Amino acid sequence: MKTSLSRSRLFKQIFLSHVLIFAIPFIILSAVVYYNAVVKFKSEIESSNMYKLNQVMNSFDLVAKGLDNTASRLSIDPKLTPFMVKNGTYKEIEAIEELAKYKANNAIVEELALYFHGDSQLYTSIGLNSLDTFTQRTYQFADMDSADLAKQMNELLLPRIQRVDTRLSGSDGEQTLLAFMYPIPRNSQSPYGTIVFLVRERVLADLVGPILGDFNGSVYISDAQNNIIVSSNRESKLAEPDAKQFLAQNGEQGIHDVSFQGEPYSLMSMKSEITGWSYVAAMPTRQFLGRVLEMRTFILLVCLAVIVVGIVIAMLLSSRQYRPIRSIADQVRSMQGGKAAAEGRKVSELDLIRDSVRATEHLKEQIDQQRPIIREQFFVKLLAGAFQSRQELDAFIAREKFAFAGATWFVAVASVGGGEYISTQSREELLGVLSTAALPHAERYGVEMIQDNAIVILFGTETGCDCTRDYREKAVQDIADLFEQCSGIRPTIGVGNPVTELLYVNRSYIEASAAIEYSVRGRRGDIIFFDQISQLQESSDWYSVEEQIRLVQSMKQGNKEAAKESLQALLGDLKGKEVSLFYLRCMCFDLINTFLRTMKELQLTIQPEHRQMLTEFTSLEQLGQGMHGLIGDICDHANASKENKNSELGRDILAYIGDNFKLYDLNLEKISDHFQMSLSYFSRFMKEQTGYTFTEYVTHLRMEEVKRLLRTTDMAIKDIIASVGYSDVPNFMRKFKNSEGITLGQYRKLHT
């Protein structure tokens, strides 16, 4: 019942969180949508219309400027002066043609007419017309006759726009023309004529239409005297006579909320500073809100549907999210064996999981402890040439997330000899310094080799760094100084040649080990480079002394691949010699002697089949086959010897732990110091030999001893725990419960 209540409470919390996650943005979104629909929608339409109205004003200003400029050019055109035009019929024809050219350059102009004061006729782009013909037949003016037109043109001193109704039929009924009249010459107090541009009102109205879009309303353009010259009306209530009065009362520029006949309007108004014309758009406000109100029922239904769907989704998400939590909690309960219920505590799923996570923190610590061991194991495999391909090496580095910088690599082996003592603390300090100390243009990594009582350092230099002899000597000298600072002992260091591929670092390691082996001729604390060894040998031009040394050292280390590569190089060198057969056989016997000396040093007897091939060979190929067999025997013997030493050391370590695991002060530092090895090397060696870490192995022994004492004695549980080296009784009891699944008391009852 309690578990059910706990589950219900957690589920409700999850469900409530999903509802809030859905509800809060939904409410905010609804408010934003309402604001945009009712308030911002209207504002955006008004701002958009103001922008369009401004564009129309700019377009009309350009039209007015264009017509004004055309009138100015006409007034100074020598072909259109009264003297030239009236100087014979030919000049009149030229004047008409000139007017036609001006008309062709103005696309919106319906007709262009030139009138000289006192005349009874007009010069147009299509010919010479009398005033009567022009007003009654050509354009059929409805509200103006020839006398009215003549009077206006004769008295005109300033530019003027006259709206003229005609009886001409168009697609939308009778057409209206706009007459733009300009006195000529321009800006003269006594003009001698008038230029008239006739423009269809519909042409200009088409520029105004897009302002309204799909809304109802009216757009008006009036001149400086408030006479409407262009209109586009989609509002039946606001007729043109009413519009004049309406616009006269609201002449301020900008956006205004006004009322006409009791109905609210949105009024957008601006005035051109160039022409003095006013541009006004009036739209009933009700249509903005009407768009929203029409969808109100639909919006409410959509909101209701969204709420229902949101609740269903919240239920599904809550159930889906709670299911894995419940599964994990059930698993934790089964692992705890109903501990919470037995203790009468009401524990929620999250508390159970939290306690389980805390209980596994020590596991993470163990994993972190294993990473240095894995890193050292990687170095050992790399130095031994255990990686067969670059792909295998890269896969290992990527899997363990190692990072190695370097374009050129070389190895140094630091040895102090078998009689020197270096404390565990000094070894750890030295390995730590090797990993953290700065080195120009390079990084280095150190690993301990306990069999050789030496520390191997792998150097990786940056791209573009010249890995010369001087550079390597300076880098190794720094290592020697650090070694002496940490341990008080000056080591002898052997240095291998650099390689450009990480996969072949084992070659440099073999060379560095060979340099150490040949250091007996030097003094303690010397730095010996592999390429110096040939100078220490007797001079010979038979074959490469360095390759011979590399062969011997590879066999001593049990590295078959490296030894075979060196042998192949030596045989290839011999094959290229242009010497007598006797001299060649002498070289071959000298190489055979190299193998025999190595076998004697390792206390290994040559097999009969190999002996025959080495003494009765007739070709270098036959000799190579026999030597390959010897390489296999020597390397197998060297590896077996290492395994025996490791097994012997492993037995000693396990015996020491078995004798001392009950001691309170038994720890990693103490046992590492006892066996003269660093903490990292001991951890790696312990893992390789037993499959357990030091802590796991000691805990296992103590657990087994506690179980034995529980079965065979009547000692108190706390005394048993203390007798195996534990001072923290509750901590051990928790570990025992996690390991065995039952308490110590339950184990004793079960096994006695």
mmCIF file of C-alpha atoms in Angstrom, residues 431-679:
data_model
loop_
_atom_site.group_PDB
_atom_site.id
_atom_site.type_symbol
_atom_site.label_atom_id
_atom_site.label_comp_id
_atom_site.label_asym_id
_atom_site.label_seq_id
_atom_site.Cartn_x
_atom_site.Cartn_y
_atom_site.Cartn_z
ATOM 1 C CA LEU A 431 56.953 8.967 -12.918
ATOM 2 C CA GLY A 432 54.730 11.911 -12.006
ATOM 3 C CA VAL A 433 57.397 14.445 -12.952
ATOM 4 C CA LEU A 434 57.975 12.697 -16.260
ATOM 5 C CA SER A 435 54.299 13.216 -17.113
ATOM 6 C CA THR A 436 54.017 16.846 -15.995
ATOM 7 C CA ALA A 437 57.402 18.527 -16.515
ATOM 8 C CA ALA A 438 57.534 20.844 -19.523
ATOM 9 C CA LEU A 439 59.766 19.973 -22.460
ATOM 10 C CA PRO A 440 60.126 22.308 -25.478
ATOM 11 C CA HIS A 441 58.442 20.987 -28.633
ATOM 12 C CA ALA A 442 57.810 17.530 -27.126
ATOM 13 C CA GLU A 443 55.781 15.362 -24.762
ATOM 14 C CA ARG A 444 57.024 12.350 -22.839
ATOM 15 C CA TYR A 445 55.547 9.320 -21.106
ATOM 16 C CA GLY A 446 57.259 7.047 -18.584
ATOM 17 C CA VAL A 447 56.714 3.418 -17.583
ATOM 18 C CA GLU A 448 58.647 1.186 -15.162
ATOM 19 C CA MET A 449 60.228 -2.145 -16.207
ATOM 20 C CA ILE A 450 60.807 -4.008 -12.968
ATOM 21 C CA GLN A 451 62.694 -6.964 -14.532
ATOM 22 C CA ASP A 452 65.415 -4.625 -15.806
ATOM 23 C CA ASN A 453 65.248 -2.274 -12.795
ATOM 24 C CA ALA A 454 64.797 0.541 -15.286
ATOM 25 C CA ILE A 455 62.379 3.241 -16.336
ATOM 26 C CA VAL A 456 61.515 3.582 -20.027
ATOM 27 C CA ILE A 457 60.691 7.055 -21.342
ATOM 28 C CA LEU A 458 58.859 7.559 -24.644
ATOM 29 C CA PHE A 459 59.443 10.959 -26.278
ATOM 30 C CA GLY A 460 57.056 12.435 -28.867
ATOM 31 C CA THR A 461 58.260 15.551 -30.687
ATOM 32 C CA GLU A 462 56.099 18.026 -32.548
ATOM 33 C CA THR A 463 55.762 18.355 -36.298
ATOM 34 C CA GLY A 464 58.591 20.437 -37.669
ATOM 35 C CA CYS A 465 60.848 19.823 -34.653
ATOM 36 C CA ASP A 466 64.337 18.753 -35.791
ATOM 37 C CA CYS A 467 64.947 15.605 -33.737
ATOM 38 C CA THR A 468 68.728 15.911 -33.989
ATOM 39 C CA ARG A 469 71.346 14.307 -31.797
ATOM 40 C CA ASP A 470 71.804 17.564 -29.859
ATOM 41 C CA TYR A 471 68.068 17.901 -29.258
ATOM 42 C CA ARG A 472 67.766 14.300 -28.010
ATOM 43 C CA GLU A 473 70.824 14.699 -25.805
ATOM 44 C CA LYS A 474 69.358 17.848 -24.209
ATOM 45 C CA ALA A 475 65.994 16.121 -23.626
ATOM 46 C CA VAL A 476 67.617 13.033 -22.084
ATOM 47 C CA GLN A 477 69.929 15.200 -19.967
ATOM 48 C CA ASP A 478 66.803 16.789 -18.470
ATOM 49 C CA ILE A 479 65.540 13.296 -17.635
ATOM 50 C CA ALA A 480 68.812 12.419 -15.928
ATOM 51 C CA ASP A 481 68.640 15.600 -13.843
ATOM 52 C CA LEU A 482 65.050 14.903 -12.805
ATOM 53 C CA PHE A 483 65.959 11.314 -11.959
ATOM 54 C CA GLU A 484 68.802 12.460 -9.739
ATOM 55 C CA GLN A 485 66.650 15.104 -8.040
ATOM 56 C CA CYS A 486 63.940 12.567 -7.201
ATOM 57 C CA SER A 487 66.086 9.573 -6.171
ATOM 58 C CA GLY A 488 69.557 10.932 -5.486
ATOM 59 C CA ILE A 489 71.003 8.502 -8.059
ATOM 60 C CA ARG A 490 72.477 9.391 -11.432
ATOM 61 C CA PRO A 491 71.134 6.801 -13.922
ATOM 62 C CA THR A 492 72.771 5.392 -16.990
ATOM 63 C CA ILE A 493 70.549 6.159 -19.968
ATOM 64 C CA GLY A 494 70.452 4.425 -23.323
ATOM 65 C CA VAL A 495 68.835 6.301 -26.220
ATOM 66 C CA GLY A 496 67.396 4.741 -29.378
ATOM 67 C CA ASN A 497 67.177 6.271 -32.822
ATOM 68 C CA PRO A 498 64.041 8.306 -33.695
ATOM 69 C CA VAL A 499 61.189 6.795 -35.722
ATOM 70 C CA THR A 500 58.424 8.612 -37.587
ATOM 71 C CA GLU A 501 55.673 6.104 -36.844
ATOM 72 C CA LEU A 502 54.279 5.303 -33.384
ATOM 73 C CA LEU A 503 53.748 1.687 -34.434
ATOM 74 C CA TYR A 504 57.532 1.153 -34.750
ATOM 75 C CA VAL A 505 58.525 2.617 -31.378
ATOM 76 C CA ASN A 506 59.634 -0.872 -30.266
ATOM 77 C CA ARG A 507 62.623 -0.555 -32.628
ATOM 78 C CA SER A 508 63.821 2.519 -30.767
ATOM 79 C CA TYR A 509 63.224 0.662 -27.471
ATOM 80 C CA ILE A 510 65.355 -2.282 -28.657
ATOM 81 C CA GLU A 511 68.121 0.117 -29.625
ATOM 82 C CA ALA A 512 67.944 1.940 -26.279
ATOM 83 C CA SER A 513 68.096 -1.407 -24.413
ATOM 84 C CA ALA A 514 71.086 -2.436 -26.523
ATOM 85 C CA ALA A 515 72.801 0.835 -25.642
ATOM 86 C CA ILE A 516 72.242 0.124 -21.939
ATOM 87 C CA GLU A 517 73.687 -3.380 -22.331
ATOM 88 C CA TYR A 518 76.823 -2.026 -24.032
ATOM 89 C CA SER A 519 77.245 0.675 -21.373
ATOM 90 C CA VAL A 520 79.695 -1.500 -19.378
ATOM 91 C CA ARG A 521 82.515 0.287 -21.186
ATOM 92 C CA GLY A 522 81.200 3.621 -20.048
ATOM 93 C CA ARG A 523 80.882 5.176 -16.641
ATOM 94 C CA ARG A 524 77.858 5.116 -14.420
ATOM 95 C CA GLY A 525 75.578 8.022 -15.203
ATOM 96 C CA ASP A 526 76.554 8.214 -18.879
ATOM 97 C CA ILE A 527 74.096 8.849 -21.721
ATOM 98 C CA ILE A 528 74.750 6.349 -24.516
ATOM 99 C CA PHE A 529 73.178 6.638 -27.950
ATOM 100 C CA PHE A 530 72.617 3.558 -30.047
ATOM 101 C CA ASP A 531 74.469 5.053 -32.977
ATOM 102 C CA GLN A 532 77.554 5.327 -30.736
ATOM 103 C CA ILE A 533 77.721 1.587 -30.185
ATOM 104 C CA SER A 534 79.309 0.892 -33.547
ATOM 105 C CA GLN A 535 82.175 3.162 -32.537
ATOM 106 C CA LEU A 536 82.769 0.981 -29.472
ATOM 107 C CA GLN A 537 83.009 -2.175 -31.607
ATOM 108 C CA GLU A 538 85.966 -3.280 -33.633
ATOM 109 C CA SER A 539 85.815 -1.751 -37.057
ATOM 110 C CA SER A 540 84.459 -4.063 -39.722
ATOM 111 C CA ASP A 541 83.094 -3.620 -43.171
ATOM 112 C CA TRP A 542 81.453 -7.055 -43.304
ATOM 113 C CA TYR A 543 77.938 -5.926 -42.383
ATOM 114 C CA SER A 544 76.130 -3.318 -40.271
ATOM 115 C CA VAL A 545 77.277 -3.548 -36.646
ATOM 116 C CA GLU A 546 74.222 -1.556 -35.534
ATOM 117 C CA GLU A 547 71.908 -4.048 -37.235
ATOM 118 C CA GLN A 548 73.813 -6.915 -35.579
ATOM 119 C CA ILE A 549 73.337 -5.327 -32.143
ATOM 120 C CA ARG A 550 69.671 -4.709 -32.904
ATOM 121 C CA LEU A 551 69.313 -8.415 -33.811
ATOM 122 C CA VAL A 552 70.899 -9.599 -30.559
ATOM 123 C CA GLN A 553 68.832 -7.251 -28.394
ATOM 124 C CA SER A 554 65.581 -8.228 -30.171
ATOM 125 C CA MET A 555 66.259 -11.914 -29.444
ATOM 126 C CA LYS A 556 67.057 -11.197 -25.791
ATOM 127 C CA GLN A 557 63.761 -9.357 -25.439
ATOM 128 C CA GLY A 558 61.878 -12.207 -27.155
ATOM 129 C CA ASN A 559 60.700 -9.982 -30.025
ATOM 130 C CA LYS A 560 60.607 -12.372 -32.985
ATOM 131 C CA GLU A 561 59.342 -9.881 -35.561
ATOM 132 C CA ALA A 562 62.032 -7.315 -34.828
ATOM 133 C CA ALA A 563 64.745 -10.004 -34.786
ATOM 134 C CA LYS A 564 63.625 -11.412 -38.142
ATOM 135 C CA GLU A 565 63.613 -7.925 -39.674
ATOM 136 C CA SER A 566 67.194 -7.342 -38.489
ATOM 137 C CA LEU A 567 68.313 -10.775 -39.775
ATOM 138 C CA GLN A 568 66.730 -10.073 -43.150
ATOM 139 C CA ALA A 569 68.610 -6.779 -43.337
ATOM 140 C CA LEU A 570 71.918 -8.487 -42.479
ATOM 141 C CA LEU A 571 71.431 -11.262 -45.036
ATOM 142 C CA GLY A 572 70.512 -8.695 -47.651
ATOM 143 C CA ASP A 573 73.716 -6.816 -46.830
ATOM 144 C CA LEU A 574 75.770 -10.006 -47.253
ATOM 145 C CA LYS A 575 74.037 -10.845 -50.522
ATOM 146 C CA GLY A 576 75.163 -7.550 -51.978
ATOM 147 C CA LYS A 577 78.844 -8.050 -51.141
ATOM 148 C CA GLU A 578 81.148 -8.541 -54.141
ATOM 149 C CA VAL A 579 83.774 -10.702 -52.385
ATOM 150 C CA SER A 580 85.230 -14.168 -52.796
ATOM 151 C CA LEU A 581 83.337 -17.243 -51.644
ATOM 152 C CA PHE A 582 85.839 -17.846 -48.857
ATOM 153 C CA TYR A 583 85.498 -14.292 -47.566
ATOM 154 C CA LEU A 584 81.697 -14.551 -47.744
ATOM 155 C CA ARG A 585 81.687 -17.792 -45.727
ATOM 156 C CA CYS A 586 83.851 -16.095 -43.110
ATOM 157 C CA MET A 587 81.230 -13.350 -42.808
ATOM 158 C CA CYS A 588 78.494 -15.990 -42.480
ATOM 159 C CA PHE A 589 80.378 -17.851 -39.741
ATOM 160 C CA ASP A 590 80.868 -14.572 -37.896
ATOM 161 C CA LEU A 591 77.091 -14.013 -38.009
ATOM 162 C CA ILE A 592 76.573 -17.625 -36.805
ATOM 163 C CA ASN A 593 78.941 -16.873 -33.956
ATOM 164 C CA THR A 594 76.688 -13.950 -32.972
ATOM 165 C CA PHE A 595 73.791 -16.374 -32.516
ATOM 166 C CA LEU A 596 75.985 -18.844 -30.560
ATOM 167 C CA ARG A 597 77.210 -16.133 -28.170
ATOM 168 C CA THR A 598 73.640 -15.020 -27.527
ATOM 169 C CA MET A 599 72.529 -18.605 -26.844
ATOM 170 C CA LYS A 600 75.450 -19.136 -24.490
ATOM 171 C CA GLU A 601 74.577 -15.949 -22.609
ATOM 172 C CA LEU A 602 71.002 -17.177 -22.242
ATOM 173 C CA GLN A 603 72.216 -20.715 -21.350
ATOM 174 C CA LEU A 604 70.399 -22.236 -24.289
ATOM 175 C CA THR A 605 71.543 -25.365 -26.207
ATOM 176 C CA ILE A 606 71.344 -25.477 -29.977
ATOM 177 C CA GLN A 607 69.066 -28.117 -31.464
ATOM 178 C CA PRO A 608 70.649 -30.777 -33.782
ATOM 179 C CA GLU A 609 68.543 -29.833 -36.805
ATOM 180 C CA HIS A 610 69.612 -26.203 -36.518
ATOM 181 C CA ARG A 611 73.255 -27.151 -35.988
ATOM 182 C CA GLN A 612 73.315 -29.092 -39.257
ATOM 183 C CA MET A 613 71.795 -26.232 -41.247
ATOM 184 C CA LEU A 614 74.295 -23.749 -39.803
ATOM 185 C CA THR A 615 77.354 -25.899 -40.559
ATOM 186 C CA GLU A 616 76.398 -27.440 -43.889
ATOM 187 C CA PHE A 617 74.680 -24.511 -45.627
ATOM 188 C CA THR A 618 75.347 -24.011 -49.329
ATOM 189 C CA SER A 619 73.486 -20.709 -49.846
ATOM 190 C CA LEU A 620 72.455 -17.632 -47.922
ATOM 191 C CA GLU A 621 68.791 -18.720 -48.217
ATOM 192 C CA GLN A 622 69.606 -22.046 -46.492
ATOM 193 C CA LEU A 623 71.569 -20.185 -43.826
ATOM 194 C CA GLY A 624 68.620 -17.821 -43.316
ATOM 195 C CA GLN A 625 66.229 -20.725 -42.767
ATOM 196 C CA GLY A 626 68.470 -22.162 -40.050
ATOM 197 C CA MET A 627 68.838 -18.763 -38.373
ATOM 198 C CA HIS A 628 65.071 -18.181 -38.438
ATOM 199 C CA GLY A 629 64.695 -21.438 -36.526
ATOM 200 C CA LEU A 630 67.276 -20.251 -33.997
ATOM 201 C CA ILE A 631 65.439 -16.930 -33.600
ATOM 202 C CA GLY A 632 62.268 -18.827 -32.707
ATOM 203 C CA ASP A 633 64.083 -20.947 -30.091
ATOM 204 C CA ILE A 634 65.920 -17.986 -28.577
ATOM 205 C CA CYS A 635 62.843 -15.714 -28.400
ATOM 206 C CA ASP A 636 60.677 -18.500 -26.937
ATOM 207 C CA HIS A 637 63.328 -19.140 -24.314
ATOM 208 C CA ALA A 638 63.606 -15.413 -23.491
ATOM 209 C CA ASN A 639 59.823 -15.056 -23.153
ATOM 210 C CA ALA A 640 59.589 -18.196 -21.032
ATOM 211 C CA SER A 641 62.324 -16.848 -18.794
ATOM 212 C CA LYS A 642 60.370 -13.597 -18.372
ATOM 213 C CA GLU A 643 57.212 -15.539 -17.586
ATOM 214 C CA ASN A 644 59.066 -17.599 -15.004
ATOM 215 C CA LYS A 645 60.410 -14.451 -13.391
ATOM 216 C CA ASN A 646 56.933 -12.881 -13.436
ATOM 217 C CA SER A 647 55.374 -16.054 -12.030
ATOM 218 C CA GLU A 648 57.979 -16.235 -9.305
ATOM 219 C CA LEU A 649 57.472 -12.566 -8.455
ATOM 220 C CA GLY A 650 53.716 -13.086 -8.543
ATOM 221 C CA ARG A 651 53.956 -16.025 -6.149
ATOM 222 C CA ASP A 652 56.111 -13.980 -3.806
ATOM 223 C CA ILE A 653 53.662 -11.078 -3.869
ATOM 224 C CA LEU A 654 50.613 -13.288 -3.283
ATOM 225 C CA ALA A 655 52.422 -15.125 -0.491
ATOM 226 C CA TYR A 656 53.329 -11.814 1.136
ATOM 227 C CA ILE A 657 49.737 -10.594 0.896
ATOM 228 C CA GLY A 658 48.462 -13.941 2.229
ATOM 229 C CA ASP A 659 50.716 -13.611 5.263
ATOM 230 C CA ASN A 660 49.879 -9.967 5.964
ATOM 231 C CA PHE A 661 46.319 -9.275 4.749
ATOM 232 C CA LYS A 662 45.040 -9.145 8.340
ATOM 233 C CA LEU A 663 47.276 -6.181 9.189
ATOM 234 C CA TYR A 664 45.578 -2.795 9.533
ATOM 235 C CA ASP A 665 48.426 -0.948 7.855
ATOM 236 C CA LEU A 666 48.710 -3.191 4.793
ATOM 237 C CA ASN A 667 48.350 -0.889 1.822
ATOM 238 C CA LEU A 668 49.517 -0.379 -1.738
ATOM 239 C CA GLU A 669 52.426 1.856 -0.761
ATOM 240 C CA LYS A 670 53.808 -0.590 1.797
ATOM 241 C CA ILE A 671 53.773 -3.634 -0.453
ATOM 242 C CA SER A 672 55.148 -1.687 -3.446
ATOM 243 C CA ASP A 673 58.068 -0.465 -1.362
ATOM 244 C CA HIS A 674 58.689 -3.977 -0.097
ATOM 245 C CA PHE A 675 59.090 -5.336 -3.635
ATOM 246 C CA GLN A 676 60.969 -2.284 -4.967
ATOM 247 C CA MET A 677 58.451 -1.142 -7.562
ATOM 248 C CA SER A 678 56.284 1.877 -8.229
ATOM 249 C CA LEU A 679 52.594 1.972 -7.315
#
